[in-house]
Amino acid sequence: MSNEKQTVIVIGGGITGIAAVYYLQKTIKEQQLPIECKLIEATHRLGGKIQTVIRDGFVIERGPDSFLARKQSAARLIHEVGLQDKIVHNATGKSYILVNEKLYAIPGGAVMGIPTKIRPFVLSGLFSPIGKLRAAFDFILPPTKADGDLSLGQFFRRRLGDEVVENLIEPLLSGIYAGDIDQLSLMATFPQFYHLEQKHGSLVLGAKRTTPKAKETSNKKGIFQTLTTGLQSLVDEVEKRLEPGSVSKGIRVELIEKHDRRYRLYLSNGEVWTADSVIVAAPHQVVPEMFPNVSFFEPFKTMPSTSVATVALAFAEEAIEQNIDGTGFVVSRRSDYTITACTWTHKKWPHTTPKGKALLRCYVGRPGDEAIVEQSDDEIIRVVIDDLNKMMRINGRPEFAVVSRWKKAMPQYVVGHKERMETVKEKINEQLPGVFLAGSSYEGLGLPDCIDQGEEAVKKVLDYLQMNKQVALEVN
């Protein structure tokens, strides 16, 4: 029994799954472990939402376009596969909020919408005098008393008032999760704000005291990074380094059943695989389908996901008649626009765009307003250009456009998400030992968050297999 090879199967070939397989296979090789690791992906490509289009000298991301530089796991994986010389920081510049048909610069010193400098906030035209006065209540209100989780909206509205939330915080935070801040969980998305408030008694003072001074951040590097070759090049390089024959594409896992200390996976091609441990790096929607007799996965059936689309528009530079100084804008929900945000990609990421050209990347789709995602490419492009022309004056049609639809692809961490996940993990540990969940549906949406989850799953798998092997030896 001690010499028998153990098998680990990773389900889902997005960034979480491929990171897990990469690091697990690397550990197996370095430590010469008697373990086989295989990856199964339902589609015919790896990378999930990471997809790059390179056309006519443009580098266009269909899904995520960057990652936070301060989170180390993405850069570490990039170094692992030899792409470190392709890392680039975003160019810094003004960012705007579109409110009531007008672009307002985000007040200087705002951290995710929380003001850390009083003067820019007071002088901003984003808020009425009453709205500014209401925000000052943050200095006198006692810290929030919460028995459990609460929504982002509830938390921020209490501290800063509706106007600051709707004109500044909501457009910024909703853009990250494509969600409704009055439904999104504070503790599953931005628990650091709750802890700041609890420690400092004021959200504004807490953010001010913990934000690095300007002299420490005087270099012009932005807080985001990407690859000049496109993020798909990371996926491609990781895939090249996976063990030959260890990746199966275009095959779904239809059913998983527990048999003694192992698992049987029934595949869409009629095969049955057996595993000692399983990493499920697939969206939450498919988990109850794979485990139909497991009741504690039921909450995943009602966990919402929103549909969004990105629209990349390539123009000649002179077509943008109103050349606004900045890198893009987000849209207040109170504004009569379909787009939710627009990045002036040629300014934020100069490497993406040939000289003399301009690249705009717009976003559509939000909770309760997702019908636009179902429209034809031509209709989506028309609506987006109509919206842009209300503020930017664009002359003529784009040279080309790339529309990318992500249907039910943005998992929503609604209030209570963290507690539900803890319960699910406890039940898995009790009833499905050796099964581990990882990915954007569970504990973080960003690329580094997903890679972190893949790495953490690898550690848990190795610990479990070691323990399982020891139990088997004792039994025999």
Short mmCIF file of C-alpha atoms in Angstrom, two decimals:
data_model
loop_
_atom_site.label_atom_id
_atom_site.label_comp_id
_atom_site.label_asym_id
_atom_site.label_seq_id
_atom_site.Cartn_x
_atom_site.Cartn_y
_atom_site.Cartn_z
CA MET A 1 0.00 0.00 0.00
CA SER A 2 2.86 2.44 0.87
CA ASN A 3 4.23 2.32 -2.69
CA GLU A 4 0.88 2.73 -4.42
CA LYS A 5 0.57 5.99 -6.32
CA GLN A 6 -2.09 8.39 -5.08
CA THR A 7 -4.18 10.41 -7.53
CA VAL A 8 -5.31 14.02 -7.32
CA ILE A 9 -7.80 15.41 -9.83
CA VAL A 10 -8.30 19.14 -10.29
CA ILE A 11 -11.65 20.12 -11.83
CA GLY A 12 -11.62 23.43 -13.68
CA GLY A 13 -8.88 24.95 -15.81
CA GLY A 14 -9.21 28.62 -14.91
CA ILE A 15 -6.31 30.43 -13.24
CA THR A 16 -7.10 28.74 -9.89
CA GLY A 17 -7.04 25.23 -11.35
CA ILE A 18 -3.93 25.64 -13.46
CA ALA A 19 -2.05 27.28 -10.58
CA ALA A 20 -3.02 24.36 -8.33
CA VAL A 21 -1.87 21.76 -10.87
CA TYR A 22 1.34 23.65 -11.60
CA TYR A 23 2.37 23.96 -7.95
CA LEU A 24 1.26 20.44 -7.08
CA GLN A 25 3.18 18.87 -9.97
CA LYS A 26 6.21 20.99 -9.10
CA THR A 27 6.14 19.75 -5.48
CA ILE A 28 5.62 16.15 -6.60
CA LYS A 29 8.68 16.39 -8.85
CA GLU A 30 10.90 18.18 -6.31
CA GLN A 31 10.04 15.81 -3.46
CA GLN A 32 9.67 12.71 -5.67
CA LEU A 33 6.25 11.97 -4.22
CA PRO A 34 4.24 8.93 -5.39
CA ILE A 35 1.36 11.16 -6.51
CA GLU A 36 -0.24 11.67 -9.92
CA CYS A 37 -2.05 14.95 -10.62
CA LYS A 38 -4.52 15.43 -13.47
CA LEU A 39 -6.58 18.42 -14.64
CA ILE A 40 -9.97 18.22 -16.32
CA GLU A 41 -11.57 21.23 -18.06
CA ALA A 42 -15.06 21.30 -19.58
CA THR A 43 -14.17 23.75 -22.37
CA HIS A 44 -11.52 23.36 -25.07
CA ARG A 45 -9.08 25.89 -23.59
CA LEU A 46 -7.49 26.75 -20.27
CA GLY A 47 -7.55 30.12 -18.54
CA GLY A 48 -11.27 30.67 -17.92
CA LYS A 49 -12.02 34.39 -18.12
CA ILE A 50 -8.40 35.20 -18.99
CA GLN A 51 -8.44 35.69 -22.75
CA THR A 52 -6.30 38.05 -24.82
CA VAL A 53 -6.95 39.19 -28.39
CA ILE A 54 -3.92 40.50 -30.29
CA ARG A 55 -5.01 42.27 -33.47
CA ASP A 56 -3.43 44.92 -35.69
CA GLY A 57 -0.89 45.74 -32.98
CA PHE A 58 -3.54 46.08 -30.23
CA VAL A 59 -3.44 43.94 -27.07
CA ILE A 60 -7.05 43.52 -25.88
CA GLU A 61 -8.13 41.68 -22.75
CA ARG A 62 -11.57 40.08 -22.95
CA GLY A 63 -11.69 39.43 -19.20
CA PRO A 64 -9.47 40.75 -16.39
CA ASP A 65 -6.85 43.21 -17.61
CA SER A 66 -4.57 43.44 -14.56
CA PHE A 67 -3.95 42.49 -10.94
CA LEU A 68 -3.04 44.32 -7.74
CA ALA A 69 0.74 44.65 -7.46
CA ARG A 70 0.72 44.42 -3.65
CA LYS A 71 -0.67 40.89 -3.79
CA GLN A 72 2.41 38.81 -4.48
CA SER A 73 1.11 35.48 -5.82
CA ALA A 74 0.42 36.61 -9.39
CA ALA A 75 3.88 38.16 -9.83
CA ARG A 76 5.44 35.07 -8.25
CA LEU A 77 3.72 32.74 -10.73
CA ILE A 78 4.78 35.05 -13.58
CA HIS A 79 8.40 34.77 -12.40
CA GLU A 80 8.04 30.98 -12.15
CA VAL A 81 7.26 30.75 -15.87
CA GLY A 82 9.85 33.29 -17.02
CA LEU A 83 7.63 36.24 -17.94
CA GLN A 84 8.97 38.69 -15.35
CA ASP A 85 10.45 40.97 -18.03
CA LYS A 86 6.92 41.41 -19.46
CA ILE A 87 5.46 42.90 -16.25
CA VAL A 88 4.36 46.52 -16.53
CA HIS A 89 2.63 48.91 -14.10
CA ASN A 90 -0.36 50.99 -15.16
CA ALA A 91 0.22 54.61 -16.02
CA THR A 92 -1.24 56.90 -13.36
CA GLY A 93 -3.60 59.75 -14.14
CA LYS A 94 -6.93 61.26 -13.22
CA SER A 95 -9.91 58.99 -12.81
CA TYR A 96 -13.45 60.28 -12.98
CA ILE A 97 -16.98 59.60 -11.80
CA LEU A 98 -19.85 60.28 -14.20
CA VAL A 99 -22.75 61.82 -12.26
CA ASN A 100 -25.70 63.69 -13.76
CA GLU A 101 -24.19 63.95 -17.26
CA LYS A 102 -20.90 65.36 -16.00
CA LEU A 103 -17.43 63.93 -15.31
CA TYR A 104 -16.00 64.79 -11.92
CA ALA A 105 -12.43 63.96 -10.93
CA ILE A 106 -12.26 61.54 -8.00
CA PRO A 107 -11.22 63.72 -5.04
CA GLY A 108 -7.50 63.55 -4.26
CA GLY A 109 -6.67 61.25 -1.37
CA ALA A 110 -9.79 59.10 -1.74
CA VAL A 111 -9.10 55.45 -0.86
CA MET A 112 -11.79 53.29 -2.47
CA GLY A 113 -14.01 56.35 -2.15
CA ILE A 114 -13.15 57.10 1.48
CA PRO A 115 -11.75 60.64 1.79
CA THR A 116 -8.38 60.89 3.53
CA LYS A 117 -7.82 64.55 2.60
CA ILE A 118 -10.48 67.03 3.66
CA ARG A 119 -9.75 69.91 1.24
CA PRO A 120 -10.23 67.99 -2.08
CA PHE A 121 -13.42 66.46 -0.68
CA VAL A 122 -14.87 69.80 0.43
CA LEU A 123 -14.03 71.44 -2.91
CA SER A 124 -15.40 68.60 -5.05
CA GLY A 125 -18.54 69.25 -7.08
CA LEU A 126 -19.56 65.61 -6.63
CA PHE A 127 -21.49 66.39 -3.46
CA SER A 128 -23.93 69.01 -2.25
CA PRO A 129 -23.18 71.01 0.92
CA ILE A 130 -25.69 68.81 2.75
CA GLY A 131 -23.97 65.67 1.44
CA LYS A 132 -20.60 66.95 2.66
CA LEU A 133 -22.06 67.81 6.06
CA ARG A 134 -23.62 64.37 6.36
CA ALA A 135 -20.25 62.73 5.59
CA ALA A 136 -18.76 64.61 8.57
CA PHE A 137 -20.96 62.49 10.85
CA ASP A 138 -18.24 59.85 10.46
CA PHE A 139 -16.16 61.82 12.97
CA ILE A 140 -18.80 61.62 15.71
CA LEU A 141 -20.73 58.40 15.12
CA PRO A 142 -19.75 55.48 17.37
CA PRO A 143 -18.31 52.33 15.73
CA THR A 144 -20.81 49.95 14.16
CA LYS A 145 -22.29 47.33 16.46
CA ALA A 146 -23.00 44.24 14.39
CA ASP A 147 -23.88 40.78 15.64
CA GLY A 148 -23.04 39.32 12.25
CA ASP A 149 -22.39 40.39 8.69
CA LEU A 150 -23.90 43.46 7.06
CA SER A 151 -23.95 44.88 3.56
CA LEU A 152 -21.36 47.28 2.19
CA GLY A 153 -24.16 49.77 1.53
CA GLN A 154 -25.51 49.58 5.06
CA PHE A 155 -22.05 50.11 6.54
CA PHE A 156 -20.99 53.02 4.31
CA ARG A 157 -24.38 54.76 4.31
CA ARG A 158 -24.36 54.87 8.11
CA ARG A 159 -20.89 56.39 8.27
CA LEU A 160 -20.83 58.73 5.26
CA GLY A 161 -24.43 59.17 4.06
CA ASP A 162 -26.32 58.25 0.91
CA GLU A 163 -24.86 60.97 -1.32
CA VAL A 164 -21.20 60.00 -0.84
CA VAL A 165 -22.12 56.35 -1.24
CA GLU A 166 -24.11 56.80 -4.45
CA ASN A 167 -21.83 59.36 -6.12
CA LEU A 168 -18.44 57.92 -5.16
CA ILE A 169 -18.24 54.69 -3.18
CA GLU A 170 -20.90 52.69 -5.03
CA PRO A 171 -19.48 53.25 -8.55
CA LEU A 172 -15.98 52.31 -7.38
CA LEU A 173 -16.82 49.23 -5.30
CA SER A 174 -19.60 47.92 -7.54
CA GLY A 175 -17.21 47.99 -10.47
CA ILE A 176 -14.94 45.48 -8.77
CA TYR A 177 -17.67 42.92 -8.07
CA ALA A 178 -20.25 43.92 -10.72
CA GLY A 179 -22.62 43.83 -7.78
CA ASP A 180 -25.13 45.73 -5.69
CA ILE A 181 -23.41 47.17 -2.61
CA ASP A 182 -26.67 46.98 -0.69
CA GLN A 183 -26.51 43.19 -1.12
CA LEU A 184 -22.75 42.54 -1.08
CA SER A 185 -21.21 41.30 2.17
CA LEU A 186 -18.90 43.68 4.02
CA MET A 187 -16.97 40.88 5.72
CA ALA A 188 -16.48 38.86 2.52
CA THR A 189 -15.38 41.81 0.36
CA PHE A 190 -13.80 44.65 2.36
CA PRO A 191 -13.53 43.58 6.02
CA GLN A 192 -10.55 45.92 6.40
CA PHE A 193 -12.92 48.92 6.42
CA TYR A 194 -14.89 47.46 9.31
CA HIS A 195 -11.67 46.85 11.24
CA LEU A 196 -10.45 50.41 10.53
CA GLU A 197 -13.69 51.83 11.88
CA GLN A 198 -13.59 49.62 14.97
CA LYS A 199 -9.98 50.52 15.76
CA HIS A 200 -10.02 54.26 15.00
CA GLY A 201 -13.67 55.12 15.70
CA SER A 202 -13.86 56.86 12.32
CA LEU A 203 -13.58 55.43 8.82
CA VAL A 204 -12.00 58.63 7.46
CA LEU A 205 -9.43 58.91 10.28
CA GLY A 206 -8.64 55.21 10.06
CA ALA A 207 -8.04 55.40 6.30
CA LYS A 208 -5.98 58.59 6.73
CA ARG A 209 -3.75 57.09 9.43
CA THR A 210 -3.09 53.86 7.53
CA THR A 211 -2.57 55.30 4.03
CA PRO A 212 1.13 55.75 3.11
CA LYS A 213 2.26 59.37 2.96
CA ALA A 214 2.65 60.91 -0.50
CA LYS A 215 6.46 60.91 -0.27
CA GLU A 216 6.40 57.11 0.14
CA THR A 217 4.36 56.73 -3.04
CA SER A 218 5.93 59.55 -5.05
CA ASN A 219 7.08 57.22 -7.82
CA LYS A 220 4.70 57.27 -10.72
CA LYS A 221 4.03 53.54 -10.75
CA GLY A 222 0.38 52.59 -10.56
CA ILE A 223 -0.97 50.00 -8.14
CA PHE A 224 -1.88 47.53 -10.89
CA GLN A 225 0.29 45.30 -13.06
CA THR A 226 -0.22 43.31 -16.23
CA LEU A 227 1.84 41.66 -18.98
CA THR A 228 2.82 43.42 -22.19
CA THR A 229 2.15 40.14 -23.99
CA GLY A 230 -1.36 39.90 -22.52
CA LEU A 231 -2.50 37.90 -19.50
CA GLN A 232 -3.25 34.88 -21.68
CA SER A 233 0.51 34.50 -22.15
CA LEU A 234 0.68 33.58 -18.44
CA VAL A 235 -1.89 30.84 -18.99
CA ASP A 236 -0.02 29.59 -22.06
CA GLU A 237 3.31 29.46 -20.25
CA VAL A 238 1.86 27.64 -17.24
CA GLU A 239 0.16 25.13 -19.56
CA LYS A 240 3.48 24.41 -21.33
CA ARG A 241 4.98 23.40 -17.99
CA LEU A 242 2.26 20.95 -16.96
CA GLU A 243 3.11 17.27 -17.19
CA PRO A 244 2.47 15.83 -20.68
CA GLY A 245 -0.85 14.00 -20.81
CA SER A 246 -2.05 15.41 -17.48
CA VAL A 247 -4.61 17.83 -18.98
CA SER A 248 -7.97 16.76 -20.44
CA LYS A 249 -10.10 19.40 -22.20
CA GLY A 250 -13.62 19.36 -23.55
CA ILE A 251 -14.79 16.84 -20.94
CA ARG A 252 -17.18 17.52 -18.07
CA VAL A 253 -17.36 15.88 -14.68
CA GLU A 254 -21.00 14.85 -14.42
CA LEU A 255 -21.04 13.04 -11.08
CA ILE A 256 -18.72 12.49 -8.13
CA GLU A 257 -19.36 9.67 -5.66
CA LYS A 258 -17.46 8.75 -2.50
CA HIS A 259 -16.30 5.13 -2.22
CA ASP A 260 -14.50 4.29 1.02
CA ARG A 261 -11.59 6.76 1.20
CA ARG A 262 -11.61 7.49 -2.54
CA TYR A 263 -13.81 9.25 -5.11
CA ARG A 264 -15.21 8.12 -8.44
CA LEU A 265 -15.64 10.78 -11.11
CA TYR A 266 -18.10 9.99 -13.92
CA LEU A 267 -17.14 11.94 -17.03
CA SER A 268 -19.14 13.13 -20.03
CA ASN A 269 -17.12 10.88 -22.36
CA GLY A 270 -18.23 7.78 -20.47
CA GLU A 271 -14.99 7.26 -18.55
CA VAL A 272 -14.81 6.83 -14.79
CA TRP A 273 -11.76 8.17 -12.99
CA THR A 274 -10.76 7.42 -9.41
CA ALA A 275 -9.09 9.93 -7.11
CA ASP A 276 -7.75 10.05 -3.57
CA SER A 277 -8.31 13.79 -3.44
CA VAL A 278 -10.23 16.30 -5.57
CA ILE A 279 -9.74 20.05 -5.94
CA VAL A 280 -12.95 21.59 -7.27
CA ALA A 281 -11.80 24.81 -8.97
CA ALA A 282 -15.06 25.19 -10.87
CA PRO A 283 -17.85 27.81 -10.48
CA HIS A 284 -20.26 27.31 -7.60
CA GLN A 285 -23.21 26.69 -9.97
CA VAL A 286 -21.85 23.31 -11.11
CA VAL A 287 -20.89 21.94 -7.70
CA PRO A 288 -24.42 20.77 -6.69
CA GLU A 289 -24.72 19.10 -10.10
CA MET A 290 -21.54 17.09 -9.52
CA PHE A 291 -22.60 16.17 -5.96
CA PRO A 292 -26.41 15.78 -6.36
CA ASN A 293 -26.82 13.84 -3.12
CA VAL A 294 -24.89 16.30 -0.94
CA SER A 295 -27.38 18.61 0.79
CA PHE A 296 -24.88 21.13 2.16
CA PHE A 297 -24.06 22.35 -1.37
CA GLU A 298 -27.67 23.55 -1.71
CA PRO A 299 -26.77 27.22 -0.90
CA PHE A 300 -24.74 27.32 -4.12
CA LYS A 301 -27.97 26.88 -6.10
CA THR A 302 -29.24 30.24 -4.88
CA MET A 303 -25.92 32.09 -4.76
CA PRO A 304 -26.34 34.84 -7.40
CA SER A 305 -24.02 35.67 -10.28
CA THR A 306 -24.28 38.66 -12.59
CA SER A 307 -23.73 38.83 -16.34
CA VAL A 308 -21.47 41.49 -17.80
CA ALA A 309 -19.86 42.31 -21.12
CA THR A 310 -16.71 44.17 -22.08
CA VAL A 311 -16.57 46.20 -25.27
CA ALA A 312 -13.14 47.13 -26.67
CA LEU A 313 -13.23 49.84 -29.35
CA ALA A 314 -10.19 50.62 -31.53
CA PHE A 315 -10.01 54.07 -33.11
CA ALA A 316 -7.56 56.32 -34.89
CA GLU A 317 -6.35 58.78 -32.26
CA GLU A 318 -7.81 61.79 -34.07
CA ALA A 319 -11.29 60.22 -33.88
CA ILE A 320 -11.42 61.09 -30.17
CA GLU A 321 -12.17 64.79 -30.56
CA GLN A 322 -12.45 65.55 -26.84
CA ASN A 323 -9.16 64.32 -25.40
CA ILE A 324 -9.83 64.18 -21.65
CA ASP A 325 -6.82 64.09 -19.35
CA GLY A 326 -7.09 60.84 -17.43
CA THR A 327 -7.29 57.06 -17.56
CA GLY A 328 -11.05 56.47 -17.41
CA PHE A 329 -14.26 56.81 -15.47
CA VAL A 330 -16.93 54.87 -13.61
CA VAL A 331 -20.63 55.68 -13.80
CA SER A 332 -22.94 56.51 -10.91
CA ARG A 333 -26.03 54.32 -10.88
CA ARG A 334 -28.10 57.51 -10.74
CA SER A 335 -26.90 58.43 -14.23
CA ASP A 336 -28.94 57.52 -17.31
CA TYR A 337 -26.25 55.41 -18.97
CA THR A 338 -25.96 51.78 -19.96
CA ILE A 339 -22.18 51.62 -19.60
CA THR A 340 -20.94 51.17 -16.05
CA ALA A 341 -17.33 52.18 -16.66
CA CYS A 342 -14.83 53.04 -19.39
CA THR A 343 -11.05 52.69 -19.40
CA TRP A 344 -9.01 54.84 -21.79
CA THR A 345 -6.75 51.86 -22.28
CA HIS A 346 -4.29 53.64 -24.58
CA LYS A 347 -3.53 56.00 -21.68
CA LYS A 348 -3.69 53.57 -18.76
CA TRP A 349 -1.80 50.79 -20.56
CA PRO A 350 0.20 52.44 -23.39
CA HIS A 351 1.71 49.10 -24.48
CA THR A 352 -1.72 47.91 -25.66
CA THR A 353 -2.13 50.42 -28.46
CA PRO A 354 -0.08 51.25 -31.58
CA LYS A 355 1.17 54.82 -32.01
CA GLY A 356 -1.53 57.08 -33.46
CA LYS A 357 -4.36 54.86 -32.22
CA ALA A 358 -6.78 54.91 -29.29
CA LEU A 359 -8.33 51.99 -27.41
CA LEU A 360 -11.43 52.34 -25.22
CA ARG A 361 -12.65 49.47 -23.05
CA CYS A 362 -16.21 49.81 -21.78
CA TYR A 363 -18.28 47.70 -19.44
CA VAL A 364 -22.01 46.97 -19.50
CA GLY A 365 -24.23 44.90 -17.23
CA ARG A 366 -25.07 45.25 -13.55
CA PRO A 367 -27.50 43.55 -11.13
CA GLY A 368 -31.05 44.20 -12.30
CA ASP A 369 -29.86 45.60 -15.63
CA GLU A 370 -28.28 42.67 -17.46
CA ALA A 371 -30.47 42.54 -20.61
CA ILE A 372 -27.90 44.48 -22.63
CA VAL A 373 -25.51 41.52 -22.41
CA GLU A 374 -27.97 39.43 -24.44
CA GLN A 375 -28.13 41.93 -27.30
CA SER A 376 -26.26 41.51 -30.61
CA ASP A 377 -22.70 42.80 -30.94
CA ASP A 378 -23.90 45.60 -33.23
CA GLU A 379 -26.54 46.73 -30.74
CA ILE A 380 -24.13 46.67 -27.80
CA ILE A 381 -21.55 48.65 -29.79
CA ARG A 382 -24.19 51.20 -30.84
CA VAL A 383 -25.40 51.72 -27.27
CA VAL A 384 -21.86 52.06 -25.95
CA ILE A 385 -20.82 54.60 -28.60
CA ASP A 386 -24.02 56.59 -28.02
CA ASP A 387 -23.17 56.75 -24.32
CA LEU A 388 -19.57 57.78 -24.99
CA ASN A 389 -20.65 60.51 -27.38
CA LYS A 390 -22.62 62.19 -24.62
CA MET A 391 -19.32 63.28 -23.05
CA MET A 392 -16.38 62.59 -25.38
CA ARG A 393 -17.36 63.48 -28.96
CA ILE A 394 -16.10 60.58 -31.02
CA ASN A 395 -15.85 61.10 -34.77
CA GLY A 396 -16.88 58.07 -36.84
CA ARG A 397 -17.04 54.35 -36.29
CA PRO A 398 -14.34 52.27 -34.59
CA GLU A 399 -11.79 50.51 -36.81
CA PHE A 400 -12.94 47.33 -35.09
CA ALA A 401 -14.60 46.23 -31.87
CA VAL A 402 -14.28 43.18 -29.62
CA VAL A 403 -17.38 42.30 -27.57
CA SER A 404 -16.94 39.73 -24.80
CA ARG A 405 -19.94 38.38 -22.89
CA TRP A 406 -19.53 36.85 -19.46
CA LYS A 407 -22.89 35.28 -18.60
CA LYS A 408 -23.50 34.54 -14.92
CA ALA A 409 -19.75 34.81 -14.54
CA MET A 410 -19.44 37.27 -11.64
CA PRO A 411 -20.23 35.48 -8.36
CA GLN A 412 -21.89 37.71 -5.77
CA TYR A 413 -20.67 37.51 -2.19
CA VAL A 414 -23.95 38.59 -0.63
CA VAL A 415 -24.44 39.17 3.10
CA GLY A 416 -23.56 36.05 5.09
CA HIS A 417 -21.23 34.64 2.41
CA LYS A 418 -18.29 34.11 4.72
CA GLU A 419 -20.36 32.24 7.30
CA ARG A 420 -21.96 30.08 4.59
CA MET A 421 -18.53 29.19 3.22
CA GLU A 422 -17.25 28.27 6.67
CA THR A 423 -20.23 25.95 7.15
CA VAL A 424 -19.71 24.33 3.75
CA LYS A 425 -16.00 23.77 4.45
CA GLU A 426 -16.76 22.21 7.83
CA LYS A 427 -19.30 19.84 6.24
CA ILE A 428 -16.87 18.91 3.45
CA ASN A 429 -14.21 18.12 6.04
CA GLU A 430 -16.65 15.87 7.91
CA GLN A 431 -18.40 14.13 5.01
CA LEU A 432 -16.16 14.54 1.95
CA PRO A 433 -12.60 14.46 3.31
CA GLY A 434 -10.06 15.06 0.57
CA VAL A 435 -12.37 17.38 -1.43
CA PHE A 436 -11.35 21.05 -1.50
CA LEU A 437 -13.06 24.09 -3.05
CA ALA A 438 -11.03 26.89 -4.63
CA GLY A 439 -11.76 29.73 -7.05
CA SER A 440 -13.54 33.02 -7.62
CA SER A 441 -16.88 31.77 -6.25
CA TYR A 442 -15.46 31.24 -2.80
CA GLU A 443 -12.78 33.48 -1.30
CA GLY A 444 -11.78 36.28 -3.67
CA LEU A 445 -12.27 37.27 -7.31
CA GLY A 446 -8.95 38.81 -8.33
CA LEU A 447 -6.18 36.89 -10.08
CA PRO A 448 -3.92 36.83 -6.99
CA ASP A 449 -6.86 35.74 -4.80
CA CYS A 450 -7.55 32.83 -7.14
CA ILE A 451 -3.88 31.82 -7.33
CA ASP A 452 -3.67 32.03 -3.51
CA GLN A 453 -6.64 29.66 -3.26
CA GLY A 454 -5.00 27.24 -5.70
CA GLU A 455 -1.79 27.23 -3.67
CA GLU A 456 -3.68 26.81 -0.40
CA ALA A 457 -5.61 23.86 -1.86
CA VAL A 458 -2.29 22.21 -2.80
CA LYS A 459 -1.07 22.47 0.80
CA LYS A 460 -4.31 20.97 2.09
CA VAL A 461 -4.18 18.13 -0.46
CA LEU A 462 -0.62 17.20 0.47
CA ASP A 463 -1.44 17.24 4.19
CA TYR A 464 -4.55 15.15 3.57
CA LEU A 465 -2.77 12.58 1.39
CA GLN A 466 -0.01 12.19 3.97
CA MET A 467 -2.58 11.63 6.70
CA ASN A 468 -4.65 9.30 4.51
CA LYS A 469 -1.58 7.24 3.66
CA GLN A 470 -0.71 6.92 7.32
CA VAL A 471 -4.23 5.75 8.16
CA ALA A 472 -4.10 3.18 5.35
CA LEU A 473 -0.78 1.83 6.65
CA GLU A 474 -2.19 1.49 10.17
CA VAL A 475 -5.31 -0.28 8.87
CA ASN A 476 -3.21 -2.74 6.91
#
